[in-house]
Coordinates of C-alpha atoms in Angstrom, one line a residue:
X135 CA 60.7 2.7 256.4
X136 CA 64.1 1.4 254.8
X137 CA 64.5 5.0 253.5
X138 CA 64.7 6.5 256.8
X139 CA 66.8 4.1 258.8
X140 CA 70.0 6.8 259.0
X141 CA 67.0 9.0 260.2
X142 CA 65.8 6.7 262.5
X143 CA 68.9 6.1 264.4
X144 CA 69.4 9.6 264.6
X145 CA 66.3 11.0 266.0
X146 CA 67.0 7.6 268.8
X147 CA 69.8 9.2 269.9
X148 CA 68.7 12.5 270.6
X149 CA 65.8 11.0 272.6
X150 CA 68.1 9.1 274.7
X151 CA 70.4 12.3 275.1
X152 CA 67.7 14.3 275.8
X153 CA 66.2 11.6 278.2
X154 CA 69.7 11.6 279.5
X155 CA 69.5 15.9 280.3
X156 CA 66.4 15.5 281.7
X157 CA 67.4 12.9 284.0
X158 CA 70.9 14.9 285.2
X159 CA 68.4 18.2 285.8
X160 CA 66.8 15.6 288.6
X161 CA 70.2 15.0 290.1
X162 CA 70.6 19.2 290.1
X163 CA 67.2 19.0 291.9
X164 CA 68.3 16.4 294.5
X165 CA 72.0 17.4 294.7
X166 CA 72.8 20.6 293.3
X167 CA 75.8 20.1 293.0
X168 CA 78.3 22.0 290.0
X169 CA 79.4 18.8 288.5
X170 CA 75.9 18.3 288.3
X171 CA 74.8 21.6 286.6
X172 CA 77.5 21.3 284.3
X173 CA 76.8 18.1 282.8
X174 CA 73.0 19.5 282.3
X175 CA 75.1 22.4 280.3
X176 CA 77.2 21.2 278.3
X177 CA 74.7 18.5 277.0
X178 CA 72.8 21.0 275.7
X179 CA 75.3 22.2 272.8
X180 CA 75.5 18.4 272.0
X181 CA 71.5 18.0 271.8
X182 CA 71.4 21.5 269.6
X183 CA 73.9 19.9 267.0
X184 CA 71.6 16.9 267.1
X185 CA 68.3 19.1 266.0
X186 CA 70.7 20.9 263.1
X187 CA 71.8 17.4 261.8
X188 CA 68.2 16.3 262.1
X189 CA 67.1 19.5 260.6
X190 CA 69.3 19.2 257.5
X191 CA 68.8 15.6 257.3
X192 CA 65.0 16.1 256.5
X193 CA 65.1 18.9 254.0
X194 CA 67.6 16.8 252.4
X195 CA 65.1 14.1 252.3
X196 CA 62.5 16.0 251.2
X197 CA 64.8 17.3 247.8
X198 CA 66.5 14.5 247.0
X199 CA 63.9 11.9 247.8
X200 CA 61.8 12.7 244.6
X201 CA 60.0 9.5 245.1
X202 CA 58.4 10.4 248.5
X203 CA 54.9 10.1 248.5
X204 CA 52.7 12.0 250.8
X205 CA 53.1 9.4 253.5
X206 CA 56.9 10.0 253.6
X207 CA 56.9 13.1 253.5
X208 CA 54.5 13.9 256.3
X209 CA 56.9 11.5 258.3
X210 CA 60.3 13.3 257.6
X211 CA 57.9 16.7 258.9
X212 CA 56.5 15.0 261.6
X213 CA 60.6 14.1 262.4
X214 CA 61.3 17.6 262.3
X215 CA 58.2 18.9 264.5
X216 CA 59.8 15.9 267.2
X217 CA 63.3 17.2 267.0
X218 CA 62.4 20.5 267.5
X219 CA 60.6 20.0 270.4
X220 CA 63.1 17.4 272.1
X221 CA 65.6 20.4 271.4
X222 CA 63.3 23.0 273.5
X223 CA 62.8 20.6 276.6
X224 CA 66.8 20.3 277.2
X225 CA 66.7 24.2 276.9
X226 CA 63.9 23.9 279.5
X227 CA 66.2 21.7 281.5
X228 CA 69.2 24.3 281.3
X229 CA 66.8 26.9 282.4
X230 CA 65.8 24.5 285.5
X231 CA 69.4 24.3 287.0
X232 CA 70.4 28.3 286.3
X233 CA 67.3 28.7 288.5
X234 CA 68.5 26.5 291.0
X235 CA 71.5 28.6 291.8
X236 CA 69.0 31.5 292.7
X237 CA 67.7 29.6 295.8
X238 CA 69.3 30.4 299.6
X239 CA 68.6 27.3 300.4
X240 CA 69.6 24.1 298.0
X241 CA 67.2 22.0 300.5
X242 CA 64.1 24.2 299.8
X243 CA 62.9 22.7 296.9
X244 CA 62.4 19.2 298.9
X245 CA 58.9 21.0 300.2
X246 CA 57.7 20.4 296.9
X247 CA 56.7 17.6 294.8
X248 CA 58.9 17.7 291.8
X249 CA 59.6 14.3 291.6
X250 CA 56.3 13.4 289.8
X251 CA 57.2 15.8 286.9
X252 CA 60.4 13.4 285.8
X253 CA 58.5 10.3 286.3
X254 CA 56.1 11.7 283.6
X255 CA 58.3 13.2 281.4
X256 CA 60.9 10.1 281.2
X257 CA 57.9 8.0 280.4
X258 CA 56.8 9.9 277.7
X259 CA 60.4 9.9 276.2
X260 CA 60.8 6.2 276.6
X261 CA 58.1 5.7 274.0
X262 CA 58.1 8.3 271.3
X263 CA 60.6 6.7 269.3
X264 CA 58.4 3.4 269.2
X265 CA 55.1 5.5 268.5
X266 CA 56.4 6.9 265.6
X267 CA 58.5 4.0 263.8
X268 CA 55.7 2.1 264.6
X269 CA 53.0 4.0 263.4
X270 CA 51.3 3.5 267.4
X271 CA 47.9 6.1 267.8
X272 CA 48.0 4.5 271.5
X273 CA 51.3 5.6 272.5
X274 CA 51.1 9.1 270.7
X275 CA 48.1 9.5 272.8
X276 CA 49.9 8.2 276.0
X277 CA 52.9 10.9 275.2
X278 CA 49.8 13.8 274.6
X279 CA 48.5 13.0 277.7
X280 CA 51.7 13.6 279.8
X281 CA 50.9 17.0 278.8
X282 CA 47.4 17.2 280.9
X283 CA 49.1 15.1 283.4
X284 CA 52.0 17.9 284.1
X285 CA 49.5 20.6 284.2
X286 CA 47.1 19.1 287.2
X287 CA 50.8 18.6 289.1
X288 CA 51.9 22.2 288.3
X289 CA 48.5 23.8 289.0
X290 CA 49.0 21.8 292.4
X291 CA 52.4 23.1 293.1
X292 CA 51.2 26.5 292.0
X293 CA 48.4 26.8 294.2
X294 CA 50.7 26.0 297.6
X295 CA 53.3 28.6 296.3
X296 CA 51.0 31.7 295.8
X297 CA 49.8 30.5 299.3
X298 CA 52.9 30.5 301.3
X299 CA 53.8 33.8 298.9
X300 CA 51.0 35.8 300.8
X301 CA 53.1 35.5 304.3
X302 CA 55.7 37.5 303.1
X303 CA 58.2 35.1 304.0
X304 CA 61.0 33.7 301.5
X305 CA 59.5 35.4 298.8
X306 CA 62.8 35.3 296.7
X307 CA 63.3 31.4 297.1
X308 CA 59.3 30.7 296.4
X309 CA 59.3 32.6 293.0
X310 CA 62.4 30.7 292.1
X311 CA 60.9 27.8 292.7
X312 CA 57.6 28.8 290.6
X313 CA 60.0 29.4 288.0
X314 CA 61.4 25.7 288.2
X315 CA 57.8 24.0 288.0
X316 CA 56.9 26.4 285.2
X317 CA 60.3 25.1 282.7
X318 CA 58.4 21.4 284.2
X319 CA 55.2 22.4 282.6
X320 CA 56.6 23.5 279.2
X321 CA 57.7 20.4 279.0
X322 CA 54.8 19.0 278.7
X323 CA 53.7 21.6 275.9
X324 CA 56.7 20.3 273.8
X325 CA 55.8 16.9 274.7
X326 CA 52.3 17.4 273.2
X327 CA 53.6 18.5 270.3
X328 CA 55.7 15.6 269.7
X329 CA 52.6 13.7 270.3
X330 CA 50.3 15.5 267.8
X331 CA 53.6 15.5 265.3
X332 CA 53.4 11.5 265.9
X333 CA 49.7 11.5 265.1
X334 CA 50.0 13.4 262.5
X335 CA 52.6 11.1 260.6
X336 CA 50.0 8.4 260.8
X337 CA 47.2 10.0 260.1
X338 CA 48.3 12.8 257.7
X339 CA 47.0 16.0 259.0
X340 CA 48.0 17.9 261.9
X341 CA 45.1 17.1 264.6
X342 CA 45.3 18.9 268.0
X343 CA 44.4 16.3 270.3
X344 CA 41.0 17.4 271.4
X345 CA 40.8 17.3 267.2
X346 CA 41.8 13.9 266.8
X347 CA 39.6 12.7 270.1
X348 CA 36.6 14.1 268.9
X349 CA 37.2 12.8 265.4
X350 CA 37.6 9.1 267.1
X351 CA 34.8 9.4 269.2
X352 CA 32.4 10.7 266.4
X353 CA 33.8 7.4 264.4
X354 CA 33.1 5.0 267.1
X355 CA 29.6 7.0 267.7
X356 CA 28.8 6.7 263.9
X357 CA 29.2 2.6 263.9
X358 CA 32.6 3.0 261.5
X359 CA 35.0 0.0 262.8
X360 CA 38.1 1.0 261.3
X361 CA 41.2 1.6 263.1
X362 CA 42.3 5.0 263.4
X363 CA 45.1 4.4 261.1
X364 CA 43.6 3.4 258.3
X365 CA 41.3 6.2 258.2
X366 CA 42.1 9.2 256.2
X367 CA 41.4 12.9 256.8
X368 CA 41.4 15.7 254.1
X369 CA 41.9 19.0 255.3
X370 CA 39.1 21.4 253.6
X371 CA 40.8 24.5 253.6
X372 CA 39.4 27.9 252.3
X373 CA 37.0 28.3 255.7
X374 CA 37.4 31.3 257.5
X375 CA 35.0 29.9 260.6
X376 CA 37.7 29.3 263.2
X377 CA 36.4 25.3 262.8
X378 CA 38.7 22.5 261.8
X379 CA 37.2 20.8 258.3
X380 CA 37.8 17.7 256.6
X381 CA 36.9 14.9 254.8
X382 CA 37.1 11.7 256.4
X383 CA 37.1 8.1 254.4
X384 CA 38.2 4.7 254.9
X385 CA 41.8 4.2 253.5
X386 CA 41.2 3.0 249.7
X387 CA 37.7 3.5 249.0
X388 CA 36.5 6.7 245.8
X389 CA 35.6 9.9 246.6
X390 CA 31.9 8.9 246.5
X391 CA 32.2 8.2 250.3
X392 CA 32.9 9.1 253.0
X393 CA 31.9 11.9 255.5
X394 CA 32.8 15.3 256.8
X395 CA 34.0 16.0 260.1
X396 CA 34.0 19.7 261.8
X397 CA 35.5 20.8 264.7
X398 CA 35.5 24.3 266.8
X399 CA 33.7 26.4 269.7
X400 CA 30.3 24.4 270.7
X401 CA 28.3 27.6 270.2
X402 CA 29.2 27.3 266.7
X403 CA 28.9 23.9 266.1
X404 CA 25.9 23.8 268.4
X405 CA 24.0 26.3 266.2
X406 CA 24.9 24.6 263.0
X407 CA 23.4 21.7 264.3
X408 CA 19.9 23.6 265.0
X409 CA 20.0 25.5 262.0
X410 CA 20.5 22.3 259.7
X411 CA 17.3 20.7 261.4
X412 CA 15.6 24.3 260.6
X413 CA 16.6 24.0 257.0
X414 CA 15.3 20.3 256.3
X415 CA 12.3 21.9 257.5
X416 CA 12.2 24.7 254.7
X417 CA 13.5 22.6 252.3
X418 CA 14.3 18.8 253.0
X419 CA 17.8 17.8 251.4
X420 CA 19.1 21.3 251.1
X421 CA 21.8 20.8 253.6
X422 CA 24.0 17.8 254.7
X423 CA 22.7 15.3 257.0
X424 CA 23.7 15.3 260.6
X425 CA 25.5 11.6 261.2
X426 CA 26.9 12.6 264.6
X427 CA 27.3 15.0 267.0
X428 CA 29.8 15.0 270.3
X429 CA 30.6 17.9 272.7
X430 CA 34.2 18.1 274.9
X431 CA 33.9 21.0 277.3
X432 CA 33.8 24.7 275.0
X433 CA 34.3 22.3 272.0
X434 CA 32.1 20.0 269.8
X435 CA 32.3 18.2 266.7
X436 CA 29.6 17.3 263.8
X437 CA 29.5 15.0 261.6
X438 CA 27.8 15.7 258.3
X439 CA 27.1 14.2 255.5
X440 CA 29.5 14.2 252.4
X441 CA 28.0 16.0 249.6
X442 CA 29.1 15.2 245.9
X443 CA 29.3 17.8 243.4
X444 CA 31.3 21.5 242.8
X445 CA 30.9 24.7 244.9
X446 CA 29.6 27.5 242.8
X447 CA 33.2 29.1 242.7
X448 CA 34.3 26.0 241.0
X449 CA 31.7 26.3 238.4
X450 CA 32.4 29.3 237.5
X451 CA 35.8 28.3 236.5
X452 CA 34.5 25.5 234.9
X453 CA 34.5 26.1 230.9
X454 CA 31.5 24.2 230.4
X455 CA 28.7 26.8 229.1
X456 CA 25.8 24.1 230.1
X457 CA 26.9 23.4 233.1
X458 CA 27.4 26.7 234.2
X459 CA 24.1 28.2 233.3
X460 CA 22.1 25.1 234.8
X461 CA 24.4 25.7 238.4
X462 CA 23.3 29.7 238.2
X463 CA 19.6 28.8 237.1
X464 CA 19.3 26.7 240.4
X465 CA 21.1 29.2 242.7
X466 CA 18.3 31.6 241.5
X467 CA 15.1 28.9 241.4
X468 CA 16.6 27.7 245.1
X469 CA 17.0 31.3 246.4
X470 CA 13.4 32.2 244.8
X471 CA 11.8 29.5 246.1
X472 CA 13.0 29.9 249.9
X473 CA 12.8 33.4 250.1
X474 CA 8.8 32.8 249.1
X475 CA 8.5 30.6 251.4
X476 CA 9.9 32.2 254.4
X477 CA 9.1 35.3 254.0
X478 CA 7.8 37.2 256.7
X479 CA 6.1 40.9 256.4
X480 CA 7.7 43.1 259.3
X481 CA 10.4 46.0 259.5
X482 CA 13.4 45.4 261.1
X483 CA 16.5 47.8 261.5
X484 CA 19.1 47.5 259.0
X485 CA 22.6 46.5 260.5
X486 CA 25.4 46.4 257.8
X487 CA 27.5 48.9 258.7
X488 CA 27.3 48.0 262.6
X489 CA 28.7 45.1 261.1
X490 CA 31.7 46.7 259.1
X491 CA 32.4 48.4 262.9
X492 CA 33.3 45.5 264.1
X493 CA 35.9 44.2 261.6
X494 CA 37.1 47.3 260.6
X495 CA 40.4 47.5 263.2
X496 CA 41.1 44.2 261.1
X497 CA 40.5 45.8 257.7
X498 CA 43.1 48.7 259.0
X499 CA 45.8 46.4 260.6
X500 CA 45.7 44.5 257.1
X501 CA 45.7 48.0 255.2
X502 CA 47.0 50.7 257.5
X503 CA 47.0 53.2 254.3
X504 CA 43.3 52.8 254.2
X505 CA 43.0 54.7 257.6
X506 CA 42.9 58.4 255.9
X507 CA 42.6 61.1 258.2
X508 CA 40.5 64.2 257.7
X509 CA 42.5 66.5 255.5
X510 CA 41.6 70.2 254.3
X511 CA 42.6 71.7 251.3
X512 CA 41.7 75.7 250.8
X513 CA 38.7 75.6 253.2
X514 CA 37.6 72.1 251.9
X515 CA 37.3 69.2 254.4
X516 CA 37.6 66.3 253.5
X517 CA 36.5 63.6 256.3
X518 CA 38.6 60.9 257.3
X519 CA 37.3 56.8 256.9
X520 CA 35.9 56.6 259.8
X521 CA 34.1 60.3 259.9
X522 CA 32.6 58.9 256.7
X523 CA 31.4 55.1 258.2
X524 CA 30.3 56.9 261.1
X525 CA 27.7 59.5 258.8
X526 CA 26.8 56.2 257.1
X527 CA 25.9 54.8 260.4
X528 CA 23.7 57.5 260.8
X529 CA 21.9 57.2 257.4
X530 CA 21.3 53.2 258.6
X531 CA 19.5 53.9 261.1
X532 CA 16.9 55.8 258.6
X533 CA 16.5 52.8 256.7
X534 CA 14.8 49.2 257.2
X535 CA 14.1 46.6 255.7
X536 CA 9.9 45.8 255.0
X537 CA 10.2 41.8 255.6
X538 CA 12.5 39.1 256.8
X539 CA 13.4 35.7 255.2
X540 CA 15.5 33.0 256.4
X541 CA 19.1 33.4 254.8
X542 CA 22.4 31.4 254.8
X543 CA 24.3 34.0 256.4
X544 CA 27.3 33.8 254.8
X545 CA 26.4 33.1 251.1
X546 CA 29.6 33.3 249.7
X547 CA 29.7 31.3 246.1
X548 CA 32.4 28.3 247.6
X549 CA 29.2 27.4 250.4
X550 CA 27.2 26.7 247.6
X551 CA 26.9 23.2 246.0
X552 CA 25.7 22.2 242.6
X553 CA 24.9 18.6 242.1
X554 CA 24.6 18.0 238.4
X555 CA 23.4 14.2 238.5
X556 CA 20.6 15.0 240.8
X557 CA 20.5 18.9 239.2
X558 CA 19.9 20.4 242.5
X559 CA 21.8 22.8 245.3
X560 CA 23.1 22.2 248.5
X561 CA 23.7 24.8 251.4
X562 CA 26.8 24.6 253.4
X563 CA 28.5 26.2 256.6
X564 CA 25.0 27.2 257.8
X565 CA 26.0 27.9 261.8
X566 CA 24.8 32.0 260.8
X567 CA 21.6 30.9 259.0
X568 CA 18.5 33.1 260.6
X569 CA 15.8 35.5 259.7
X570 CA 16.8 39.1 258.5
X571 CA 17.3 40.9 255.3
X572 CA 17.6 39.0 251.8
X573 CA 20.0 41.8 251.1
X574 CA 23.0 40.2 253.4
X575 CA 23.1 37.2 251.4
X576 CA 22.7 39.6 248.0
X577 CA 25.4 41.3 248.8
X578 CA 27.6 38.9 250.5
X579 CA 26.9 36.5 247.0
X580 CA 27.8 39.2 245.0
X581 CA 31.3 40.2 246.3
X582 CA 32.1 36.9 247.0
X583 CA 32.7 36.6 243.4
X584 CA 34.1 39.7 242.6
X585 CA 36.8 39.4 244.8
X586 CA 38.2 36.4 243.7
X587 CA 41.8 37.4 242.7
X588 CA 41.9 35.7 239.4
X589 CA 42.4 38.5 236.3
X590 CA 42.4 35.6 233.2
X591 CA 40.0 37.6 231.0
X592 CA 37.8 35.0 230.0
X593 CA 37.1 34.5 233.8
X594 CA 36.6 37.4 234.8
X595 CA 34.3 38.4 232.2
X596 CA 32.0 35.6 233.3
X597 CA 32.6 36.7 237.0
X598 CA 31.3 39.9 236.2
X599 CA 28.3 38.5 234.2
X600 CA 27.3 36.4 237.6
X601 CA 27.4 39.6 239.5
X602 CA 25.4 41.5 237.2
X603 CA 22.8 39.0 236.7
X604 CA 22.3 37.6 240.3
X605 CA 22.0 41.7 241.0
X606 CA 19.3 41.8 238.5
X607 CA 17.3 38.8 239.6
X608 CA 17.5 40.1 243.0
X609 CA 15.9 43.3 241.6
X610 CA 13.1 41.9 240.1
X611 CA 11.9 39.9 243.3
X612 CA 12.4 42.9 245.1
X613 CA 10.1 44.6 242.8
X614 CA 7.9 41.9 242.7
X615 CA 7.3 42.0 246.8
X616 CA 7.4 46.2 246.7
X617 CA 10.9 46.2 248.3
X618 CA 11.3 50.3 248.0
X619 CA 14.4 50.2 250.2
X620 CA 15.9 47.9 248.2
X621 CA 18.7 49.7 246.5
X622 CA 20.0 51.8 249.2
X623 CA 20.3 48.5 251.5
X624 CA 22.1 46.5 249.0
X625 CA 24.3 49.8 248.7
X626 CA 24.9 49.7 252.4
X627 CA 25.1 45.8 252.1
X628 CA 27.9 45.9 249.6
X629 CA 29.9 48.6 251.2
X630 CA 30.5 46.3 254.2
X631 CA 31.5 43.5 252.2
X632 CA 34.0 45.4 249.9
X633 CA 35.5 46.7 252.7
X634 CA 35.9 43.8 255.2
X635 CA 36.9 41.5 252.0
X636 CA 40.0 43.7 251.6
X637 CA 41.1 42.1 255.0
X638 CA 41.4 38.6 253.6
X639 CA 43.1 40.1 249.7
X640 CA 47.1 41.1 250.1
X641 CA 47.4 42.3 246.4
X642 CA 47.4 45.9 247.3
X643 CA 46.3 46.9 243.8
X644 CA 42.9 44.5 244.4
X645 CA 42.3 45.0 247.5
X646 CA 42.6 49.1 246.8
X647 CA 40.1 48.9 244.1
X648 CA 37.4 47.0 247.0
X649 CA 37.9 49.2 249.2
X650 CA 37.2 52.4 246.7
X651 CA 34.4 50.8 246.1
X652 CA 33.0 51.1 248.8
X653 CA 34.3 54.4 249.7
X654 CA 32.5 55.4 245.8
X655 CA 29.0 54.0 247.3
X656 CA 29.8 55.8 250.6
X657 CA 29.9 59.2 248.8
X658 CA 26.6 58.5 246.4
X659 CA 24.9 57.6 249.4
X660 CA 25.8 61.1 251.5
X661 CA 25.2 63.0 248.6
X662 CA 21.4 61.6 248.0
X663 CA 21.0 62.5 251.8
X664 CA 18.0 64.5 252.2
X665 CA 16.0 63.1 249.2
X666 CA 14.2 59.8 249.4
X667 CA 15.8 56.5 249.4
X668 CA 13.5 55.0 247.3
X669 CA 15.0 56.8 244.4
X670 CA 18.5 56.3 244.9
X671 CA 20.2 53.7 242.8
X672 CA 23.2 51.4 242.4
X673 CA 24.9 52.0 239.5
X674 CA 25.8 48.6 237.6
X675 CA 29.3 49.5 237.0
X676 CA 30.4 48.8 240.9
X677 CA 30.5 45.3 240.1
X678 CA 32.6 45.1 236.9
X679 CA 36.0 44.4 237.4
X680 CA 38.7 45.1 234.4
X681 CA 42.2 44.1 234.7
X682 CA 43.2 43.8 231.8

């Protein structure tokens, strides 16, 4: 750590300063006294200063330190997070002692136990300088856990307060008080951030607690005997789940091992968990194996097997012409074969634009502009966005779908592996894997590509080519398994997932031509209203994109 000592000796002072304000906010507690609640003060301009120096001390590090490696510079961040946080708990402190000149009674507070707050809060301080110069997962843990601590003796303290509030009596000094305990308990927010900031130095990847618990758990579950902080975890980014992904490995070993580790709501990770062991059953190998599984209250974590190989999106950019058209032969031969084999003979309502209801406030917060109202123009209406989704809705409910199949759910191109050594594809993200319509995953596969904002010509000539094959192979099946709804539930199927992908794309221009898109099918499909769906088509042209 030699170049970080000045930054070492800096960030030790402003724990013992701020270990020092916490300390003088007792003595306003026990003796409110204003010598006392002027110390607490006028420390707090000296403890800002100390977060600016800090502050301008790491961005200095990070641009003039061009040999930092990753290591160093998720320290000097970690540093940053810390200071930040010490900074907010001697605000917290000054807020303590203004309260304290709101009470009647300077004595009153002595019905309380506040005491226990300091002793927890002083501890942590003690020992966040040693956790992070010393790299220490125990004592990061031990600060994180002050946090918990605070909020049993606040909920306790709490709880007696609203009580004695429902007499009526000394209402004024009894929400001052509340007041007090709550600055206690935001302390122990900051001071789980400092934690996580601590483990995140070590480990190199900001872990919530719960997150870093689970992963150690699922570890020790699995059999690996590796200290924590020689484990590393790659964030896998790009999910839009809600769940925490990444790859873990032992520190120094090839990207050949290792496994993945997932994180979020149990209900989600729970069904993932079924759904995989319904998938080996379809087809054995198609998804990652299951290594481990924990639950934590509303959380769980999975462990999964590491798959080796590229996501379909990555193939596509890939300029190998082999390579490519062996990936896209398998996503067919796969899709073929488990569609086959699922497939059960059955109608069943069609749902896509009771989907695009629900995500549409989210399309419209991202978009506003694409909220048009109705609008006449000499006698002609014109209905507004959601006039129009709402006529669709109606034409849904005329259409369904002849048979079910098991599908992925959400079959976007980057869940998708290819394998090239063992030429063979791999599902992941499977927690919305069931039976319904073929059509979601058409559609979803289809505008998962096209809405990938690259323009390179070359790119997005071949992203157009997978669109308009894929849409023809999905044709033929359907013509091979008399599918007569087929085109007017793929045009339903892709209007939802123009529109709800503009909510992820901020290039106005892109996201624009998405969401005409689907508008454009919207129209065709109210204007064959009347005549059978078996004849309406989708024109080819909705899924070639030219930007140049």
């Amino acid at each position: 750590m030699h170049a970080f000592e000045g930054l070492e000796q800096k960030i030790q002072f402003m724990v013992l300063e701020v270990a020092k304000q916490v300390d003088e906010t007792l003595k306003v507690l026990v003796a409110p006294e204003a010598a006392n609640i002027e110390k607490v003060a006028s420390r707090d301009d000296y403890i800002d200063n100390f977060k600016s120096v800090i502050e301008n001390t790491c961005f200095s590090r990070l641009h003039s330190q061009t040999h930092l490696d990753k290591a160093g510079i998720d320290f000097v961040r970690a540093v940053n997070i810390i200071s930040n946080n010490l900074e907010r708990i001697s605000d917290f402190s000054v807020n303590i002692v203004r309260q304290v000149q709101y009470l009647s009674d300077p004595r009153f507070l002595d019905r309380y136990e506040y005491r226990p707050f300091f002793r927890q809060i002083l501890s942590a301080l003690d020992i966040v300088v040693r956790s992070l110069f010393h790299r220490d997962l125990s004592l990061a843990l031990r600060i994180c856990r002050t946090e918990f601590i605070l909020d049993k003796l606040y909920k306790h303290n709490f709880d007696k307060i609203i009580a004695q509030l429902q007499s009526g009596r000394e209402a004024h000094n009894l929400i001052t008080t509340l007041f007090i305990f709550r600055y206690l308990e935001r302390m122990g927010d900051s001071l789980l951030n400092i934690g996580e900031a601590v483990i995140f130095s070590v480990v190199g990847e900001k872990l919530k607690i719960n997150q870093f618990q689970a992963l150690r758990e699922s570890l020790d579950n699995l059999g690996f005997d590796l200290p924590m902080r020689e484990v590393e975890f790659e964030s896998i980014w790009g999910t839009r789940s809600g769940c925490r992904i990444g790859k873990v490995t032992s520190d120094g070993q090839g990207d050949s091992t290792g496994v993945i580790f997932k994180e979020g709501k149990f209900k989600k990770i729970a069904q993932e968990r079924e759904n995989i062991q319904l998938w080996e059953a379809i087809l054995p190998g198609l998804t990652p194996k299951v290594f481990g599984f924990q639950e934590s209250r509303d959380n769980a974590s999975i462990l999964l097997e590491f798959l080796t190989g590229c996501t379909f999106q990555e193939i596509v950019f890939n300029d190998d012409k082999e390579t490519f058209e062996d990936a896209f032969f398998l996503v067919q031969e796969t899709a073929t074969m488990i569609w086959q084999k699922t497939l059960q003979p059955g109608k069943t309502p069609c749902t896509f634009i009771e989907q695009l209801f629900s995500r549409i406030e989210d399309v419209f917060t991202a978009h506003p502009d694409f909220n048009s109202p109705q609008v006449g123009f000499c006698g002609l209406k014109v209905p507004s966005v959601m006039e129009l989704l709402e006529q669709l809705r109606e034409v849904e409910r005329e259409v369904s779908t002849p048979f079910t199949v098991f599908i992925h759910g959400d079959y976007n191109s980057n869940n998708i592996i290819y394998t090239q050594k063992e030429q063979r594809i791999h599902y992941i993200d499977v927690h919305r894997s069931k039976d319904g319509d073929y059509l979601q995953d058409v559609s979803v596969f289809l505008v998962s590509n096209f809405r990938i904002p690259i323009f390179d010509k070359v790119v997005r000539c071949k992203l157009n080519q997978v669109g308009l094959h894929f849409l023809h192979f999905a044709r033929h099946f359907a013509r091979e398994h008399q599918d007569a709804t087929f085109e007017i539930r793929l045009a339903l199927g892709l209007i939802r997932s123009f529109i709800t992908s503009t909510r992820f794309e901020l290039n106005e221009e892109f996201a624009t031509s998405m969401f005409v898109r689907g508008i454009y099918l919207a129209e065709l499909i109210l204007a064959h209203r009347g005549k059978s769906w078996e004849t309406f088509k989708v024109p080819d042209h909705i899924l070639r994109y030219r930007y140049y």
